[in-house]
Tab-separated table of C-alpha atoms and ligand atoms in Angstrom:
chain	number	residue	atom	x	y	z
A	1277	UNK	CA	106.901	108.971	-144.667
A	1278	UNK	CA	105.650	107.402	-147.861
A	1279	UNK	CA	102.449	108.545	-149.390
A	1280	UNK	CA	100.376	105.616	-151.308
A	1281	UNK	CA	98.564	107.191	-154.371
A	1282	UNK	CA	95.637	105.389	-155.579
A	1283	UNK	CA	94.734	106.758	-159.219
A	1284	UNK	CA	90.871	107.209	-159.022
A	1285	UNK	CA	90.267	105.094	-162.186
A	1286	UNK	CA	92.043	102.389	-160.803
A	1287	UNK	CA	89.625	103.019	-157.015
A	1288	UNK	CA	86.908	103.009	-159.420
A	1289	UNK	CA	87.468	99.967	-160.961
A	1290	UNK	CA	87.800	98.406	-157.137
A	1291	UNK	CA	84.397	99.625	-155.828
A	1292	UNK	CA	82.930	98.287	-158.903
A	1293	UNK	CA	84.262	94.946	-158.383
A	1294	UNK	CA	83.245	94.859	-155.181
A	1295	UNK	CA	79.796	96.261	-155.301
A	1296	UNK	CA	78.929	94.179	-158.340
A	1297	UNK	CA	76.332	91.804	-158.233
A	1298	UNK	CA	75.194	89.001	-160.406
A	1299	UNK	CA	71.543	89.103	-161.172
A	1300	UNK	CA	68.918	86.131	-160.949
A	1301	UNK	CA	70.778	83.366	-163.025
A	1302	UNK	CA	74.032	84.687	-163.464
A	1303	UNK	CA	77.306	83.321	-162.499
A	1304	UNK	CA	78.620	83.964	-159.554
A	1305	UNK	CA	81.611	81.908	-158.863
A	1306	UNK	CA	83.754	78.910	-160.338
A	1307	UNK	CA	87.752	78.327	-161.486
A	1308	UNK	CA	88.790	81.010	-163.651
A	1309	UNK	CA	85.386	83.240	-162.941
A	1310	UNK	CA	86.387	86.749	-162.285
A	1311	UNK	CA	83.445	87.997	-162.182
A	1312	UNK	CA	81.157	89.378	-159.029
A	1313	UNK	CA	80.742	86.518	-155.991
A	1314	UNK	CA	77.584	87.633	-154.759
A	1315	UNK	CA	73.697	87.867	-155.854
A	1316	UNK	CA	71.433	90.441	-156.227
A	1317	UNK	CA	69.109	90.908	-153.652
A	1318	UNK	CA	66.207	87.682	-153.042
A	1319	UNK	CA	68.923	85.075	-154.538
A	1320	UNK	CA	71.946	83.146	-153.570
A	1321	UNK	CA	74.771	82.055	-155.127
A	1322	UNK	CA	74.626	77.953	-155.771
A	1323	UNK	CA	77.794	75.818	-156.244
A	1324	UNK	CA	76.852	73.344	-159.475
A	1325	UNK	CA	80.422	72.399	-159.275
A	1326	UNK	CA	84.103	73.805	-158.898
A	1327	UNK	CA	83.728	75.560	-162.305
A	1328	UNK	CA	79.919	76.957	-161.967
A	1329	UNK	CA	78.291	78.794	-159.255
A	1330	UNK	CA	74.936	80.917	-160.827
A	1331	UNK	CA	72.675	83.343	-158.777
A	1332	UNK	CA	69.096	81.510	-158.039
A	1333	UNK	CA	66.270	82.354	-156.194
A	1334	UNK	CA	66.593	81.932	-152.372
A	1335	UNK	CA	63.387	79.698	-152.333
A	1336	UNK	CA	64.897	77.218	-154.755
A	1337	UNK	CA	68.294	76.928	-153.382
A	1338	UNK	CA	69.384	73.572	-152.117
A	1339	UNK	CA	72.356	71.794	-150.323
A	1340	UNK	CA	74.678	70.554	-153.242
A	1341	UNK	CA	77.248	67.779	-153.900
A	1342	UNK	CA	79.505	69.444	-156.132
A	1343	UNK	CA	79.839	67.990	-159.119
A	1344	UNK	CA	83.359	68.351	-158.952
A	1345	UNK	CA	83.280	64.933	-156.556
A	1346	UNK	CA	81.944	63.194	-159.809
A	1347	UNK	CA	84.242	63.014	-162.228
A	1348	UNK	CA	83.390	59.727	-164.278
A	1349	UNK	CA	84.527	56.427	-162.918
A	1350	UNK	CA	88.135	55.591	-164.663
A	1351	UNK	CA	88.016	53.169	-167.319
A	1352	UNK	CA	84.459	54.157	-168.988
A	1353	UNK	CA	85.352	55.939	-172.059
A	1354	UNK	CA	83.397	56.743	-175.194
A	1355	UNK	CA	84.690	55.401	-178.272
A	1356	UNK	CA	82.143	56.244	-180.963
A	1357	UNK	CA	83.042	59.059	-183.480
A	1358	UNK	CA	79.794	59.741	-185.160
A	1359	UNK	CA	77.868	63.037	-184.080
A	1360	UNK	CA	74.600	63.269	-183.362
A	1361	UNK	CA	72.793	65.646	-184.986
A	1362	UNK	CA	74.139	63.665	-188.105
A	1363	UNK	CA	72.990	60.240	-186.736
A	1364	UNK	CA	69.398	62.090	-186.355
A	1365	UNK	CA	69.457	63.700	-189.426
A	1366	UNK	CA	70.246	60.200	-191.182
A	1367	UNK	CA	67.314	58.701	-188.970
A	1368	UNK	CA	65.297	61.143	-190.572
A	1369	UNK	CA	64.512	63.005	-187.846
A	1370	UNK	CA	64.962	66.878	-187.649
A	1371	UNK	CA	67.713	67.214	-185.384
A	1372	UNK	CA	69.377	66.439	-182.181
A	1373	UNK	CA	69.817	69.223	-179.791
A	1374	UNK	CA	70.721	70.665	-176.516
A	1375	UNK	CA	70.027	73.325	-173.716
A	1376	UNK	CA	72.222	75.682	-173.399
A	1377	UNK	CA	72.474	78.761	-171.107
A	1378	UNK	CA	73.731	82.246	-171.136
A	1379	UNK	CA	76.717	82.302	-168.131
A	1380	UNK	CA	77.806	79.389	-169.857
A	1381	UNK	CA	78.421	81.379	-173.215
A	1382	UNK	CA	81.967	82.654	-171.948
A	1383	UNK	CA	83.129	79.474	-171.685
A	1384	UNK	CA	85.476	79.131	-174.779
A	1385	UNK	CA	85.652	75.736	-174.313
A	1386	UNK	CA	82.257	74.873	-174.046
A	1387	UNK	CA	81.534	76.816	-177.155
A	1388	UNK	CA	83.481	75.362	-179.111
A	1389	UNK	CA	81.648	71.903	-179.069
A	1390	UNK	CA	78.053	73.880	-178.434
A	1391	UNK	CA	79.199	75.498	-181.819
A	1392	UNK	CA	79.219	72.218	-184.044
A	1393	UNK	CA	75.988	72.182	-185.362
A	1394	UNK	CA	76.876	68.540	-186.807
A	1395	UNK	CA	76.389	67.558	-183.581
A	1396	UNK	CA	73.719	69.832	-181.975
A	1397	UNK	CA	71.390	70.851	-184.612
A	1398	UNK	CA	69.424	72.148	-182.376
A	1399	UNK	CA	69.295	74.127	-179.453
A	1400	UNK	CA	66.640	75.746	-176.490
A	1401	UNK	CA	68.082	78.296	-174.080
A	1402	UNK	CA	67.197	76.823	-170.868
A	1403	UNK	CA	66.065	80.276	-168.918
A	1404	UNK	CA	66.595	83.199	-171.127
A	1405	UNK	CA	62.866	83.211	-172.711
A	1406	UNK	CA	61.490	82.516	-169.762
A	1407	UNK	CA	58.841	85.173	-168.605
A	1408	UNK	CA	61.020	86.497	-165.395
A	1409	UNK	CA	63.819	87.398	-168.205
A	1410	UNK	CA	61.335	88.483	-170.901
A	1411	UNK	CA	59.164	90.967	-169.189
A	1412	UNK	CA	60.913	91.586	-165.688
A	1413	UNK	CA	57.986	94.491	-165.361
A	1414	UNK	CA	54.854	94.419	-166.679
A	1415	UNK	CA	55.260	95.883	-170.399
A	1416	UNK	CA	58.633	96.161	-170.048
A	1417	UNK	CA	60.569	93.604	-172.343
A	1418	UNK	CA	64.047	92.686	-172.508
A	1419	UNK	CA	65.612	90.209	-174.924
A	1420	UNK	CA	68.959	90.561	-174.612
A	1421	UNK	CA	70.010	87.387	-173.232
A	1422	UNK	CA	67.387	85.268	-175.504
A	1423	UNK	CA	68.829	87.191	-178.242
A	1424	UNK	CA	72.356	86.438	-177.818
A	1425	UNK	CA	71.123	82.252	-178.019
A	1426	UNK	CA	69.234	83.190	-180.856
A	1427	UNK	CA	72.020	84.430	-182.687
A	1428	UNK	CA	74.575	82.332	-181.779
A	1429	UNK	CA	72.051	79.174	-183.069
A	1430	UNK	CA	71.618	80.939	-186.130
A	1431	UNK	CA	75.079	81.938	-186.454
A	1432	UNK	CA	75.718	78.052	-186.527
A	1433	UNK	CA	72.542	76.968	-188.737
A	1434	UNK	CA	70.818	75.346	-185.480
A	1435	UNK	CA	67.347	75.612	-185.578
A	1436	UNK	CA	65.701	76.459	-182.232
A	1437	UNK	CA	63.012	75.730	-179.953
A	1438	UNK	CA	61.575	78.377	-177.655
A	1439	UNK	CA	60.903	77.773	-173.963
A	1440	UNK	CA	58.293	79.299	-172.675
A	1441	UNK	CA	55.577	80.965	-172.849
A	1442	UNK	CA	53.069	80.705	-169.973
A	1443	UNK	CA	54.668	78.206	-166.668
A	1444	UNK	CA	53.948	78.366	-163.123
A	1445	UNK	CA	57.540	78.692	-162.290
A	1446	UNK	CA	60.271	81.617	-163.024
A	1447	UNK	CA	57.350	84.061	-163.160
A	1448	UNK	CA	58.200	88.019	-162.057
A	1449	UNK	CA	56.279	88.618	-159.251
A	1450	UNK	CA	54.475	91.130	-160.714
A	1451	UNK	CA	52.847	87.799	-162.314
A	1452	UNK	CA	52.341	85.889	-159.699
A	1453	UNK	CA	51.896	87.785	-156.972
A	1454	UNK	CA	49.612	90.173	-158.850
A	1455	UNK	CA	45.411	89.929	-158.477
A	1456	UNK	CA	44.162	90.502	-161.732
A	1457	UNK	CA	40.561	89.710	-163.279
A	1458	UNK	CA	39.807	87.166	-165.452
A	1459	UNK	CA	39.768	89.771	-168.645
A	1460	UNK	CA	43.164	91.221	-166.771
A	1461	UNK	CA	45.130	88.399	-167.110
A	1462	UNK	CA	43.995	87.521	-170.191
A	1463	UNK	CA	45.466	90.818	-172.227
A	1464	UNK	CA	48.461	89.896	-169.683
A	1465	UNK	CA	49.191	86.636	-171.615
A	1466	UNK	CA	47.990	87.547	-174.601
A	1467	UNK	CA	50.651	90.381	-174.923
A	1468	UNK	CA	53.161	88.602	-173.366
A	1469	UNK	CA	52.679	85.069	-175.763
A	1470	UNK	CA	51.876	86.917	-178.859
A	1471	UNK	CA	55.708	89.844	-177.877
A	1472	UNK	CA	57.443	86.981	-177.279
A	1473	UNK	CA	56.453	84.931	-180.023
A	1474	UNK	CA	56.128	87.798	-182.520
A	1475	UNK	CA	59.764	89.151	-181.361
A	1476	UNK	CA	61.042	85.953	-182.860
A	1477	UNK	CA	58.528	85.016	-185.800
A	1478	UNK	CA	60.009	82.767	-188.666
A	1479	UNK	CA	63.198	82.020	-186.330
A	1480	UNK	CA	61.799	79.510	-183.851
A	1481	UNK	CA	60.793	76.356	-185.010
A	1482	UNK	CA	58.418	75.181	-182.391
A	1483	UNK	CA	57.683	76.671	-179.001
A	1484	UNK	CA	56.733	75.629	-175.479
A	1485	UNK	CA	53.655	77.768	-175.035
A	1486	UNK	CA	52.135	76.073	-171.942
A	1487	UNK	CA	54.544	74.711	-169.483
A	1488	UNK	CA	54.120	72.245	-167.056
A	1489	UNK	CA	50.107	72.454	-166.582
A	1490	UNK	CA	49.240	69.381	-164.281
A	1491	UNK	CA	50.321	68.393	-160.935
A	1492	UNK	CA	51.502	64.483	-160.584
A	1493	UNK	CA	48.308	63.580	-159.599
A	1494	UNK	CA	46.558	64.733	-162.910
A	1495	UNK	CA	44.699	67.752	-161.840
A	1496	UNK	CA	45.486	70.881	-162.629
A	1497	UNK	CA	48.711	72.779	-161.239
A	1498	UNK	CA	47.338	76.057	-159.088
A	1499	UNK	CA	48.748	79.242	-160.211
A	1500	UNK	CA	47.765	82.532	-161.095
A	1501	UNK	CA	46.438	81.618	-164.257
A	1502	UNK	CA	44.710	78.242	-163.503
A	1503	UNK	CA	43.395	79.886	-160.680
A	1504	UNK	CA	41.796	83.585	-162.163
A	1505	UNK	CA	41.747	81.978	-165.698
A	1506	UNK	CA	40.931	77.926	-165.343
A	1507	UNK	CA	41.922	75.992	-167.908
A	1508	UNK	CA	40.909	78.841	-170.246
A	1509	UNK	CA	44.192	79.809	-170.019
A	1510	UNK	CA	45.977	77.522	-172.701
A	1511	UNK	CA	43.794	78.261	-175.223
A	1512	UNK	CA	44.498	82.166	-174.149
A	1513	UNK	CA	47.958	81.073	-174.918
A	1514	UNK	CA	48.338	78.731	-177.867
A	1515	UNK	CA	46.051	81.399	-179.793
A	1516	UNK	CA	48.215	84.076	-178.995
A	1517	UNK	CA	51.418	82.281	-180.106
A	1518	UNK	CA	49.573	81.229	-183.403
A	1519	UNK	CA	48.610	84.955	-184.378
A	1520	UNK	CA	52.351	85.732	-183.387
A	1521	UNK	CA	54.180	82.902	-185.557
A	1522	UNK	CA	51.779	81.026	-187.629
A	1523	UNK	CA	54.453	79.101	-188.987
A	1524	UNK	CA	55.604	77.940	-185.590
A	1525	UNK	CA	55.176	74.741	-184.293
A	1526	UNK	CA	53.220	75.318	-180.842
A	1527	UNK	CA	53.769	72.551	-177.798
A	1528	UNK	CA	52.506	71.476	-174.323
A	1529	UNK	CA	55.540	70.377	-172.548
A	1530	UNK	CA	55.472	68.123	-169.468
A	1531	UNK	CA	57.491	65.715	-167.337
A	1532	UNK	CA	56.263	62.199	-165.571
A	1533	UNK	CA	54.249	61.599	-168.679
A	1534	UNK	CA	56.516	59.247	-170.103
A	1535	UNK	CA	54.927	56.403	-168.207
A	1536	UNK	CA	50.972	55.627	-168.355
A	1537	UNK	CA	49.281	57.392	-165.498
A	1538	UNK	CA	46.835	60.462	-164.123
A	1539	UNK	CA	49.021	62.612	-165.413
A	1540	UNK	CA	49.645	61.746	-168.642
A	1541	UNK	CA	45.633	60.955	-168.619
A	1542	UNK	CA	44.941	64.187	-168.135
A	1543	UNK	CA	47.435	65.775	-170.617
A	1544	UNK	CA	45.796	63.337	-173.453
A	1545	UNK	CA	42.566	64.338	-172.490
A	1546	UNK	CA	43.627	67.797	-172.943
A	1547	UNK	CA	44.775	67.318	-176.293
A	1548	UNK	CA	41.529	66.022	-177.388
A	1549	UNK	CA	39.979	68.359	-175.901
A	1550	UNK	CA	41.843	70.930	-177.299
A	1551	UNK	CA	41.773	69.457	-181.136
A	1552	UNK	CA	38.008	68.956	-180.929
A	1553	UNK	CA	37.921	72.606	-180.462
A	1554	UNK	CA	40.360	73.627	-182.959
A	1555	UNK	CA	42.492	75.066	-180.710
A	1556	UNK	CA	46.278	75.309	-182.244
A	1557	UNK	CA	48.479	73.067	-180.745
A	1558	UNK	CA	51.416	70.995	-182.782
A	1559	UNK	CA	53.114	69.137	-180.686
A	1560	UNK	CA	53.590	67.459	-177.373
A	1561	UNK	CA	57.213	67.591	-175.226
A	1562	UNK	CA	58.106	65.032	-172.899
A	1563	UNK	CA	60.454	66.555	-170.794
A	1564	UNK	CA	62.222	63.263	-169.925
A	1565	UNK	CA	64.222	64.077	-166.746
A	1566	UNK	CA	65.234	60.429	-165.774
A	1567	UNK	CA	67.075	58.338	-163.194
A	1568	UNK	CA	69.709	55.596	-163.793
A	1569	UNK	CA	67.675	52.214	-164.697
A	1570	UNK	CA	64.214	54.078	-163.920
A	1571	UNK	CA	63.879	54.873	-167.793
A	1572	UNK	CA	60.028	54.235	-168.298
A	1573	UNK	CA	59.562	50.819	-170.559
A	1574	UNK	CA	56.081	52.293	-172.001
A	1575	UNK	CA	57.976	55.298	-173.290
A	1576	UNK	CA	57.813	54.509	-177.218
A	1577	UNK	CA	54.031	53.408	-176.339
A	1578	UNK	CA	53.534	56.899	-174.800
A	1579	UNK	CA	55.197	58.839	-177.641
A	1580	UNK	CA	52.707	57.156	-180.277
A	1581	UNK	CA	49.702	57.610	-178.252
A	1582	UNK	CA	50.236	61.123	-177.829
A	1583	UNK	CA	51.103	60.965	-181.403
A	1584	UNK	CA	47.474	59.215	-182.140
A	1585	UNK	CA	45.940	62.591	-181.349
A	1586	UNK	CA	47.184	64.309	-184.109
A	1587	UNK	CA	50.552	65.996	-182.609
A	1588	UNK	CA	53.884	65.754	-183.375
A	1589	UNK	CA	56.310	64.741	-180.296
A	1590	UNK	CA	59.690	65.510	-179.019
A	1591	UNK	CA	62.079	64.413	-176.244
A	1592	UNK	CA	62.473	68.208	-175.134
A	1593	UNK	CA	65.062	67.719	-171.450
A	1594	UNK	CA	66.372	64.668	-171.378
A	1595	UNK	CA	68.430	64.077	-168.733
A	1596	UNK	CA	69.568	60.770	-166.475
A	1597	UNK	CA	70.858	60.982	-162.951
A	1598	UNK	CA	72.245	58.767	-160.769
A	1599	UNK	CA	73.613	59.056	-157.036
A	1600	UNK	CA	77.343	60.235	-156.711
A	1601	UNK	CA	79.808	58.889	-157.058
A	1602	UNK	CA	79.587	57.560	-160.502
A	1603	UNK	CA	80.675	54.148	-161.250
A	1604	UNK	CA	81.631	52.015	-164.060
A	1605	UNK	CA	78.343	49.883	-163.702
A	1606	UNK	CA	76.306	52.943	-163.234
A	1607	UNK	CA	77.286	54.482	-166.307
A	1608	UNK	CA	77.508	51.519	-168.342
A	1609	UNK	CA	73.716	51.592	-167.229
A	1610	UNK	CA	73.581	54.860	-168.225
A	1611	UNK	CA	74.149	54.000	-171.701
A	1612	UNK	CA	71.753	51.369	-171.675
A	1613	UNK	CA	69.386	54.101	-170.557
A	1614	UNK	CA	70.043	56.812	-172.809
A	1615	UNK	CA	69.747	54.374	-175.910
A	1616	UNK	CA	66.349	53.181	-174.899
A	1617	UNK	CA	65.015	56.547	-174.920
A	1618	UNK	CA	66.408	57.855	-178.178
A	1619	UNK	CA	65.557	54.287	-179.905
A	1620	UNK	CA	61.979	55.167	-178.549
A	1621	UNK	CA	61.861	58.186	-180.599
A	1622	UNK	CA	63.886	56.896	-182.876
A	1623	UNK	CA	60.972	53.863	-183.777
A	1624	UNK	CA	57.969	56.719	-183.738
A	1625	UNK	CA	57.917	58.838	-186.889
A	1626	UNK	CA	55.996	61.601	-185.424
A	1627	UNK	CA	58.703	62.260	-183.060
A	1628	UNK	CA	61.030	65.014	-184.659
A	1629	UNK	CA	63.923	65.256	-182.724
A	1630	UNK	CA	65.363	64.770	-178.920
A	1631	UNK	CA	67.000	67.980	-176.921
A	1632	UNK	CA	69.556	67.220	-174.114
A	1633	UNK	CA	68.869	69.433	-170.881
A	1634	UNK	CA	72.585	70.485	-171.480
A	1635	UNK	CA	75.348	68.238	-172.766
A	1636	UNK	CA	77.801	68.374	-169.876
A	1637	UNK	CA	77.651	67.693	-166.271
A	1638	UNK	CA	79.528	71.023	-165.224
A	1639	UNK	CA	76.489	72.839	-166.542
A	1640	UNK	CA	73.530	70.369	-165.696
A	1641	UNK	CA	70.632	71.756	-163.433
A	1642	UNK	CA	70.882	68.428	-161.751
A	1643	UNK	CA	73.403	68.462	-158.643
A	1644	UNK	CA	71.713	71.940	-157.537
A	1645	UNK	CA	68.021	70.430	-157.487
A	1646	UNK	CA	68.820	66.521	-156.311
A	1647	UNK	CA	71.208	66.739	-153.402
A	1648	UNK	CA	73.578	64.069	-154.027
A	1649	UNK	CA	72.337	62.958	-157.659
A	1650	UNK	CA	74.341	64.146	-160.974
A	1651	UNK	CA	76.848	63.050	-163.814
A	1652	UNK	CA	72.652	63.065	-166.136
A	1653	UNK	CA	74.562	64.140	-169.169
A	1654	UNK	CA	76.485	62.733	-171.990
A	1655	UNK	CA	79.406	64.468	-171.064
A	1656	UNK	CA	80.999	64.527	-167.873
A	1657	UNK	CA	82.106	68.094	-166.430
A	1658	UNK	CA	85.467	67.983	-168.177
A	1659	UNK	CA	83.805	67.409	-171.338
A	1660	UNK	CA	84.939	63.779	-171.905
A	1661	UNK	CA	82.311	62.284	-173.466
A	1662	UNK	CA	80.730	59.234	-171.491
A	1663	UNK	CA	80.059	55.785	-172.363
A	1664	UNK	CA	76.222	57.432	-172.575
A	1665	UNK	CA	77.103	59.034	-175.461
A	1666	UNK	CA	78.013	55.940	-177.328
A	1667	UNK	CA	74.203	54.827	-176.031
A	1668	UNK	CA	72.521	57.722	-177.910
A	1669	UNK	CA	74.720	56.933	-180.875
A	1670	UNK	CA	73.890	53.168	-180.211
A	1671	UNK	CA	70.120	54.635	-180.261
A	1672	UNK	CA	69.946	56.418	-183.670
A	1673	UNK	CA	71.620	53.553	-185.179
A	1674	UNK	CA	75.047	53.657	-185.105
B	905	LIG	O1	67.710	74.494	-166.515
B	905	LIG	C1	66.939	75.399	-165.778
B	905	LIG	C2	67.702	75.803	-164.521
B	905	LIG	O2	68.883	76.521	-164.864
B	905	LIG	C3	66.835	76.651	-163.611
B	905	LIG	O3	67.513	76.820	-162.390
B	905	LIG	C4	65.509	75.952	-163.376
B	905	LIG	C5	64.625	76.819	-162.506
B	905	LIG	O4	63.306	76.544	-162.594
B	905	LIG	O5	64.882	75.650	-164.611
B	905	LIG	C6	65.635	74.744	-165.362
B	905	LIG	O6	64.940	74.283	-166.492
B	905	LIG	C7	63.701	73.610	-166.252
B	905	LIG	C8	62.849	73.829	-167.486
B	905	LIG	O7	62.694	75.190	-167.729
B	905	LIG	C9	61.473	73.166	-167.331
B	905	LIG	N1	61.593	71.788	-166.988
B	905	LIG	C10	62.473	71.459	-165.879
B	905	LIG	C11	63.855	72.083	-166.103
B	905	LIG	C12	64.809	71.692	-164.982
B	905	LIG	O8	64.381	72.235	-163.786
């Protein structure tokens, strides 16, 4: 009879295999990914497409359409050659950028064009600031995930905008669920704007302090802050930030105010609000997370108003979707689309500079929130660029 030996470093490297879990927003599957399977506990692991599976919240998963079904409809290529933090540049704006997240980082491939800062001068990490990643427990701050984006942008001269501050979203629950006082939560943001801010000061060039503030409707989103703090709480915030980074540009940023409406009412009213009371605030993102041939015509009309208050503006997320499978027609429209917004920045000097919510389709946040809807990006998930990007080359002029 035979005896199998196991060496004990080689049983240890098993059980850690197997127990090891990915945490909150972590990969956790995908060709090639070696890497643990399963989540930690209160998330699930959500196929974005054959390559990318990341751990997310069990509240916000969703039934997907893998992106993998997607591919871009044969015979729509990209021609143009330019890049597009050049184009900007030569527009004289301050850059063109992207998302970018963390899992995605050990993609060699990916890096490699995420890297060329002639075409992304510019980039936000799309989760690794947030508050849930920043200060898991109350006091308790961790950076190193928002660190390694920081580096790698400054590694490749990209300047960098910082998402976020104070949102309703992503919070630890020790946030949301928490009851605190009014004077409570106010040291709670205060620390946790001016940390976050102050652990990056003269690196960031303009950050998303207040997230997301109004519901659809125009009134105010409920949360924890709006609802101890009420609208006190962006002030809280945007003077924290300043004391942190004075140099920093500070923003509101908000989606479904690209169009007239209660919404983006209320946000203007806001800003006066907040100017006539000297309150610091820079700039105003419009989050621009659009659908194929739904790209708002008031757009450029929205950017200068917003603009007419005294604040700089940016296209901070943009994104377009369409329903799978893509077509020729749909991404020819596509193109149309994604000129159209960058020309409306383009035309309105006080907009600086327009950030992609990622640049390829294997990474977008799209497929896992819209079941059915994808290919938003300028790059499909193989990294062939689509005829899109020849519309936001088309859109800075070239
Ligand atoms: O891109 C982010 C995605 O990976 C997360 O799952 C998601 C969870 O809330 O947040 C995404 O980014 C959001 C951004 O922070 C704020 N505007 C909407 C973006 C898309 O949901």
């Amino acid at each position: 009879m035979t005896k199998t030996t196991v060496s004990f470093a080689a049983l240890a490297a098993l059980i850690s295999v197997v127990s090891a879990q990915s945490p909150v927003w972590g990969q956790c599957g995908g060709v090639g990914w070696t890497g643990p399977t399963t989540c930690t506990a209160g998330n699930v692991c959500q196929e974005y497409s054959q390559y990318y599976s990341q751990c997310i919240p069990s509240g916000q998963a969703t039934s997907v359409t893998s992106a993998s079904q997607t591919s871009s409809a044969s015979g729509s290529a990209s021609t143009s050659t330019a890049k597009l933090h050049q184009l900007a540049v030569s527009k004289g704006k301050l850059y063109f950028g992207t998302a970018t997240d963390n899992p995605e980082l050990t993609d060699t491939a990916y890096d490699a064009i995420l890297d060329d800062g002639t075409m992304f001068g510019q980039i936000t990490p799309g989760n690794s600031m947030k508050w849930d990643a920043t200060e898991p427990q109350q006091g308790v701050f961790s950076w190193t995930g928002a660190d390694q984006i920081v580096n790698l942008a400054k590694g490749n001269g990209q300047i960098l905008r910082g998402h976020n501050c104070v949102w309703y979203n992503q919070l630890p629950s020790w946030v949301s669920s928490g009851s605190f006082t009014a004077a409570q939560l106010t040291s709670i943001i205060q620390n946790h704007c001016s940390t976050l801010v102050g652990h990056y000061k003269g690196q960031i060039y303009s950050w998303d302090v207040v997230n997301e503030p109004f519901n659809d409707d125009g009134t105010w989103r409920s949360d924890v802050f709006y609802n101890t703090l009420g609208t006190s709480y962006v002030q809280i915030a945007l003077e924290a930030a300043r004391s942190a980074d004075p140099d920093a540009k500070l923003y509101i940023n908000e989606y479904n105010i690209e169009y007239a409406g209660a919404k983006a009412t209320s946000l203007l009213n806001l800003v006066e609000s907040l100017k006539a009371a000297s309150v610091p605030l820079d700039g105003i993102g419009f989050q621009s997370h659009f659908i194929v041939g739904e790209v708002p015509t008031g757009l450029q009309t929205q950017l200068s108003t917003f603009a007419a208050q005294g604040v700089e503006v940016a296209i901070t997320e943009l994104d377009i979707r369409m329903t799978l499978p893509s077509t020729p027609a749909l991404l020819a429209q596509q193109k149309t689309d994604y000129t159209n917004v960058i020309k409306a920045c383009a035309f309105v000097e006080a907009c600086v500079g327009m950030t992609i919510w990622d640049w390829t389709d294997k990474y977008s946040w799209v497929p896992s929130t819209f079941s059915g809807q994808g290919a938003a990006c300028p790059w499909d998930e193989n990294f062939v660029r689509k005829p899109a990007y020849d519309g936001i080359a088309i859109g800075l002029g070239n």
